[in-house]
PDB file of C-alpha atoms in Angstrom:
ATOM      1  CA  MET A   1      91.227  58.538 143.273  1.00  0.00           C
ATOM      2  CA  VAL A   2      90.241  61.255 140.782  1.00  0.00           C
ATOM      3  CA  THR A   3      89.478  64.511 142.480  1.00  0.00           C
ATOM      4  CA  ARG A   4      87.857  67.520 140.988  1.00  0.00           C
ATOM      5  CA  ARG A   5      91.185  69.383 141.210  1.00  0.00           C
ATOM      6  CA  SER A   6      93.127  66.671 139.344  1.00  0.00           C
ATOM      7  CA  PHE A   7      90.348  66.407 136.741  1.00  0.00           C
ATOM      8  CA  LEU A   8      90.415  70.165 136.086  1.00  0.00           C
ATOM      9  CA  SER A   9      94.248  70.177 135.964  1.00  0.00           C
ATOM     10  CA  ALA A  10      94.221  67.370 133.409  1.00  0.00           C
ATOM     11  CA  GLY A  11      91.641  69.245 131.325  1.00  0.00           C
ATOM     12  CA  GLY A  12      93.734  72.407 131.399  1.00  0.00           C
ATOM     13  CA  LEU A  13      96.817  70.509 130.298  1.00  0.00           C
ATOM     14  CA  ALA A  14      94.862  68.900 127.463  1.00  0.00           C
ATOM     15  CA  LEU A  15      93.649  72.311 126.258  1.00  0.00           C
ATOM     16  CA  ALA A  16      97.184  73.694 126.456  1.00  0.00           C
ATOM     17  CA  GLY A  17      98.386  70.732 124.397  1.00  0.00           C
ATOM     18  CA  LEU A  18      95.786  71.471 121.723  1.00  0.00           C
ATOM     19  CA  ALA A  19      96.757  75.143 121.612  1.00  0.00           C
ATOM     20  CA  ALA A  20     100.533  74.516 121.450  1.00  0.00           C
ATOM     21  CA  PRO A  21     100.705  73.570 117.746  1.00  0.00           C
ATOM     22  CA  ASN A  22      98.741  76.702 116.778  1.00  0.00           C
ATOM     23  CA  LEU A  23     100.967  78.846 118.980  1.00  0.00           C
ATOM     24  CA  ALA A  24     104.103  77.272 117.504  1.00  0.00           C
ATOM     25  CA  ARG A  25     102.820  77.902 113.971  1.00  0.00           C
ATOM     26  CA  ALA A  26     102.125  81.551 114.822  1.00  0.00           C
ATOM     27  CA  ILE A  27     105.596  82.018 116.323  1.00  0.00           C
ATOM     28  CA  LEU A  28     107.406  80.172 113.512  1.00  0.00           C
ATOM     29  CA  ARG A  29     105.338  81.648 110.666  1.00  0.00           C
ATOM     30  CA  PRO A  30     107.617  83.344 108.179  1.00  0.00           C
ATOM     31  CA  PRO A  31     107.169  87.089 107.858  1.00  0.00           C
ATOM     32  CA  ALA A  32     104.692  88.417 105.334  1.00  0.00           C
ATOM     33  CA  VAL A  33     105.833  89.147 101.791  1.00  0.00           C
ATOM     34  CA  LEU A  34     104.843  92.199  99.765  1.00  0.00           C
ATOM     35  CA  GLU A  35     105.316  91.693  96.029  1.00  0.00           C
ATOM     36  CA  ILE A  36     105.955  94.747  93.880  1.00  0.00           C
ATOM     37  CA  ARG A  37     105.913  94.450  90.098  1.00  0.00           C
ATOM     38  CA  MET A  38     108.290  96.503  87.960  1.00  0.00           C
ATOM     39  CA  ARG A  39     106.142  97.514  84.996  1.00  0.00           C
ATOM     40  CA  SER A  40     106.259  99.217  81.623  1.00  0.00           C
ATOM     41  CA  ASP A  41     103.741  99.835  78.871  1.00  0.00           C
ATOM     42  CA  PRO A  42     104.456  98.007  75.558  1.00  0.00           C
ATOM     43  CA  GLN A  43     106.225 101.026  74.061  1.00  0.00           C
ATOM     44  CA  GLY A  44     108.302 101.702  77.187  1.00  0.00           C
ATOM     45  CA  ALA A  45     106.962 105.258  77.406  1.00  0.00           C
ATOM     46  CA  HIS A  46     105.434 104.712  80.869  1.00  0.00           C
ATOM     47  CA  VAL A  47     107.266 102.883  83.667  1.00  0.00           C
ATOM     48  CA  TRP A  48     106.149 102.264  87.233  1.00  0.00           C
ATOM     49  CA  PHE A  49     106.205 100.118  90.366  1.00  0.00           C
ATOM     50  CA  GLU A  50     102.962  98.335  91.259  1.00  0.00           C
ATOM     51  CA  PRO A  51     101.927  98.993  93.944  1.00  0.00           C
ATOM     52  CA  LEU A  52     103.410 102.468  94.053  1.00  0.00           C
ATOM     53  CA  GLY A  53     103.125 102.731  97.836  1.00  0.00           C
ATOM     54  CA  ALA A  54     102.314 100.423 100.741  1.00  0.00           C
ATOM     55  CA  PHE A  55     102.142 100.242 104.515  1.00  0.00           C
ATOM     56  CA  ILE A  56     103.816  97.136 105.955  1.00  0.00           C
ATOM     57  CA  GLU A  57     104.791  95.869 109.382  1.00  0.00           C
ATOM     58  CA  PRO A  58     108.463  95.676 110.453  1.00  0.00           C
ATOM     59  CA  GLY A  59     109.966  92.337 109.454  1.00  0.00           C
ATOM     60  CA  THR A  60     108.024  92.119 106.193  1.00  0.00           C
ATOM     61  CA  ARG A  61     109.952  90.861 103.188  1.00  0.00           C
ATOM     62  CA  VAL A  62     109.589  92.966 100.047  1.00  0.00           C
ATOM     63  CA  ARG A  63     110.049  91.213  96.699  1.00  0.00           C
ATOM     64  CA  TRP A  64     110.351  93.231  93.493  1.00  0.00           C
ATOM     65  CA  ILE A  65     109.512  91.194  90.378  1.00  0.00           C
ATOM     66  CA  LEU A  66     110.407  92.250  86.850  1.00  0.00           C
ATOM     67  CA  ALA A  67     107.246  92.083  84.755  1.00  0.00           C
ATOM     68  CA  GLU A  68     108.657  93.569  81.543  1.00  0.00           C
ATOM     69  CA  SER A  69     111.402  95.851  80.166  1.00  0.00           C
ATOM     70  CA  VAL A  70     114.578  96.334  82.242  1.00  0.00           C
ATOM     71  CA  HIS A  71     114.379  97.816  85.731  1.00  0.00           C
ATOM     72  CA  SER A  72     116.059  97.965  89.116  1.00  0.00           C
ATOM     73  CA  THR A  73     115.209  98.865  92.681  1.00  0.00           C
ATOM     74  CA  ALA A  74     117.561 100.889  94.856  1.00  0.00           C
ATOM     75  CA  ALA A  75     117.104 102.682  98.151  1.00  0.00           C
ATOM     76  CA  TYR A  76     117.514 106.429  98.224  1.00  0.00           C
ATOM     77  CA  HIS A  77     120.809 106.381 100.102  1.00  0.00           C
ATOM     78  CA  PRO A  78     124.220 108.029  99.608  1.00  0.00           C
ATOM     79  CA  VAL A  79     125.896 104.645  98.942  1.00  0.00           C
ATOM     80  CA  ASN A  80     123.709 104.412  95.827  1.00  0.00           C
ATOM     81  CA  ASP A  81     125.427 106.932  93.569  1.00  0.00           C
ATOM     82  CA  ARG A  82     125.259 109.707  96.207  1.00  0.00           C
ATOM     83  CA  HIS A  83     121.463 109.838  96.289  1.00  0.00           C
ATOM     84  CA  SER A  84     120.005 111.706  99.244  1.00  0.00           C
ATOM     85  CA  LEU A  85     119.082 109.664 102.319  1.00  0.00           C
ATOM     86  CA  ARG A  86     115.347 108.812 102.270  1.00  0.00           C
ATOM     87  CA  ILE A  87     115.281 105.598 104.331  1.00  0.00           C
ATOM     88  CA  PRO A  88     115.718 105.221 108.116  1.00  0.00           C
ATOM     89  CA  GLU A  89     119.296 106.067 109.126  1.00  0.00           C
ATOM     90  CA  SER A  90     119.861 102.635 110.722  1.00  0.00           C
ATOM     91  CA  ALA A  91     118.333 100.683 107.813  1.00  0.00           C
ATOM     92  CA  GLU A  92     120.426  98.756 105.294  1.00  0.00           C
ATOM     93  CA  PRO A  93     120.340 100.278 101.802  1.00  0.00           C
ATOM     94  CA  TRP A  94     119.801  97.995  98.806  1.00  0.00           C
ATOM     95  CA  ASP A  95     120.509  97.955  95.094  1.00  0.00           C
ATOM     96  CA  SER A  96     119.247  95.098  92.930  1.00  0.00           C
ATOM     97  CA  GLY A  97     121.361  95.986  89.925  1.00  0.00           C
ATOM     98  CA  ILE A  98     119.653  96.003  86.523  1.00  0.00           C
ATOM     99  CA  LEU A  99     117.188  93.115  86.099  1.00  0.00           C
ATOM    100  CA  VAL A 100     116.694  92.081  82.470  1.00  0.00           C
ATOM    101  CA  GLN A 101     114.900  88.694  82.483  1.00  0.00           C
ATOM    102  CA  ALA A 102     111.098  88.780  82.922  1.00  0.00           C
ATOM    103  CA  GLY A 103     110.291  87.062  86.209  1.00  0.00           C
ATOM    104  CA  ALA A 104     113.629  87.990  87.815  1.00  0.00           C
ATOM    105  CA  ALA A 105     113.213  89.029  91.439  1.00  0.00           C
ATOM    106  CA  PHE A 106     115.071  90.850  94.186  1.00  0.00           C
ATOM    107  CA  GLU A 107     114.120  90.727  97.867  1.00  0.00           C
ATOM    108  CA  VAL A 108     114.905  92.559 101.113  1.00  0.00           C
ATOM    109  CA  ARG A 109     113.511  92.295 104.628  1.00  0.00           C
ATOM    110  CA  LEU A 110     112.669  95.654 106.195  1.00  0.00           C
ATOM    111  CA  THR A 111     112.910  95.671 109.987  1.00  0.00           C
ATOM    112  CA  GLU A 112     113.542  99.312 110.927  1.00  0.00           C
ATOM    113  CA  PRO A 113     110.383 101.429 111.252  1.00  0.00           C
ATOM    114  CA  GLY A 114     110.148 104.430 108.971  1.00  0.00           C
ATOM    115  CA  VAL A 115     109.539 105.649 105.435  1.00  0.00           C
ATOM    116  CA  TYR A 116     111.554 103.990 102.661  1.00  0.00           C
ATOM    117  CA  ASP A 117     111.791 105.738  99.297  1.00  0.00           C
ATOM    118  CA  TYR A 118     113.321 103.840  96.373  1.00  0.00           C
ATOM    119  CA  PHE A 119     113.889 104.280  92.630  1.00  0.00           C
ATOM    120  CA  CYS A 120     114.589 102.456  89.384  1.00  0.00           C
ATOM    121  CA  LEU A 121     118.074 103.444  88.224  1.00  0.00           C
ATOM    122  CA  PRO A 122     117.364 103.550  84.476  1.00  0.00           C
ATOM    123  CA  HIS A 123     113.992 105.270  84.956  1.00  0.00           C
ATOM    124  CA  GLU A 124     114.330 107.576  87.986  1.00  0.00           C
ATOM    125  CA  GLN A 125     114.298 110.686  85.771  1.00  0.00           C
ATOM    126  CA  ALA A 126     110.977 109.450  84.322  1.00  0.00           C
ATOM    127  CA  GLY A 127     109.491 109.249  87.833  1.00  0.00           C
ATOM    128  CA  MET A 128     109.778 105.486  88.458  1.00  0.00           C
ATOM    129  CA  VAL A 129     109.881 105.586  92.258  1.00  0.00           C
ATOM    130  CA  GLY A 130     108.066 103.923  95.129  1.00  0.00           C
ATOM    131  CA  ARG A 131     107.460 104.441  98.812  1.00  0.00           C
ATOM    132  CA  LEU A 132     106.987 102.042 101.720  1.00  0.00           C
ATOM    133  CA  VAL A 133     105.930 102.980 105.230  1.00  0.00           C
ATOM    134  CA  VAL A 134     107.230 100.353 107.639  1.00  0.00           C
ATOM    135  CA  GLY A 135     105.297 100.522 110.901  1.00  0.00           C
ATOM    136  CA  ALA A 136     105.537 104.312 111.362  1.00  0.00           C
ATOM    137  CA  ALA A 137     105.908 107.463 109.262  1.00  0.00           C
ATOM    138  CA  THR A 138     109.304 108.541 110.594  1.00  0.00           C
ATOM    139  CA  GLY A 139     112.843 109.139 109.378  1.00  0.00           C
ATOM    140  CA  PRO A 140     114.359 111.042 106.448  1.00  0.00           C
ATOM    141  CA  GLY A 141     111.750 109.726 103.993  1.00  0.00           C
ATOM    142  CA  ALA A 142     109.055 111.536 105.980  1.00  0.00           C
ATOM    143  CA  LEU A 143     110.884 114.875 105.676  1.00  0.00           C
ATOM    144  CA  PRO A 144     110.724 117.368 102.782  1.00  0.00           C
ATOM    145  CA  PHE A 145     112.860 116.325  99.789  1.00  0.00           C
ATOM    146  CA  ASP A 146     115.421 119.082 100.395  1.00  0.00           C
ATOM    147  CA  TYR A 147     115.755 118.623 104.177  1.00  0.00           C
ATOM    148  CA  PHE A 148     119.491 117.855 103.891  1.00  0.00           C
ATOM    149  CA  LEU A 149     120.604 120.987 101.991  1.00  0.00           C
ATOM    150  CA  ASP A 150     121.810 122.823 105.097  1.00  0.00           C
ATOM    151  CA  ARG A 151     123.357 119.783 106.773  1.00  0.00           C
ATOM    152  CA  ARG A 152     127.076 119.325 107.069  1.00  0.00           C
ATOM    153  CA  GLY A 153     128.551 116.495 104.994  1.00  0.00           C
ATOM    154  CA  THR A 154     125.664 116.281 102.537  1.00  0.00           C
ATOM    155  CA  SER A 155     126.780 118.780  99.903  1.00  0.00           C
ATOM    156  CA  ASP A 156     127.512 116.032  97.352  1.00  0.00           C
ATOM    157  CA  TRP A 157     124.155 114.265  97.802  1.00  0.00           C
ATOM    158  CA  ARG A 158     122.023 114.165  94.673  1.00  0.00           C
ATOM    159  CA  PRO A 159     118.516 115.594  95.080  1.00  0.00           C
ATOM    160  CA  VAL A 160     115.431 113.663  94.057  1.00  0.00           C
ATOM    161  CA  PRO A 161     114.582 114.667  90.452  1.00  0.00           C
ATOM    162  CA  PRO A 162     111.389 116.719  89.905  1.00  0.00           C
ATOM    163  CA  ALA A 163     109.510 113.941  88.027  1.00  0.00           C
ATOM    164  CA  ALA A 164     110.292 111.522  90.863  1.00  0.00           C
ATOM    165  CA  ARG A 165     109.151 114.024  93.514  1.00  0.00           C
ATOM    166  CA  ARG A 166     105.800 114.348  91.752  1.00  0.00           C
ATOM    167  CA  ALA A 167     105.368 110.564  91.444  1.00  0.00           C
ATOM    168  CA  PHE A 168     105.665 109.642  95.132  1.00  0.00           C
ATOM    169  CA  PRO A 169     102.367 108.937  96.894  1.00  0.00           C
ATOM    170  CA  GLU A 170     101.804 111.053  99.984  1.00  0.00           C
ATOM    171  CA  VAL A 171     102.711 109.332 103.258  1.00  0.00           C
ATOM    172  CA  GLU A 172      99.265 110.223 104.644  1.00  0.00           C
ATOM    173  CA  ARG A 173      97.595 108.478 101.698  1.00  0.00           C
ATOM    174  CA  ILE A 174      99.632 105.322 102.310  1.00  0.00           C
ATOM    175  CA  LEU A 175      98.675 105.375 105.999  1.00  0.00           C
ATOM    176  CA  ARG A 176      95.012 105.826 105.081  1.00  0.00           C
ATOM    177  CA  GLU A 177      94.739 103.367 102.155  1.00  0.00           C
ATOM    178  CA  LYS A 178      97.537 100.873 103.091  1.00  0.00           C
ATOM    179  CA  ILE A 179      98.130 100.059  99.381  1.00  0.00           C
ATOM    180  CA  VAL A 180      98.433 102.783  96.732  1.00  0.00           C
ATOM    181  CA  ARG A 181      98.110 101.634  93.136  1.00  0.00           C
ATOM    182  CA  HIS A 182      99.631 103.384  90.150  1.00  0.00           C
ATOM    183  CA  ALA A 183      97.164 105.186  87.867  1.00  0.00           C
ATOM    184  CA  HIS A 184      97.837 102.611  85.119  1.00  0.00           C
ATOM    185  CA  GLU A 185      96.599  99.852  87.469  1.00  0.00           C
ATOM    186  CA  SER A 186      93.459 101.530  88.819  1.00  0.00           C
TER     187      SER A 186
END
């Protein structure tokens, strides 16, 4: 005999069965990907990352793609030629090496919350830098560029060059706009 209770239980199970595939897809969905193009004007006089700054959630994969010229992406971190630390202390630094083939790509997954500053090795002095805010505006990348000067064990760290300092988008702007485009892309 079908009772009201058994009918309602069966209906609830049927609804749960319909929702399960959607729930599984949401749980198994790969993390989002942010693509950043490594750009240059035809003469090579102007170089930049596009977008220049972005807010992303922890776990997002970031893929840098060489659009033209030769470029790299490297985290501001002492393991990268003694650059000052400008990523979260517990985050893994990266260095793509020099990419020379248009369409070449390099990818990392950023899981630690904080500000991540990065540069192009051949073009850092020209101000080719970028900034990512992963979940929260914390860590060394959120501090002034010279925060480490009075810290023990950092005397051999290289400071961020003046042109690079001027090129970084403000953290507050990234938090407000979510994506910051380079002036050449506006």
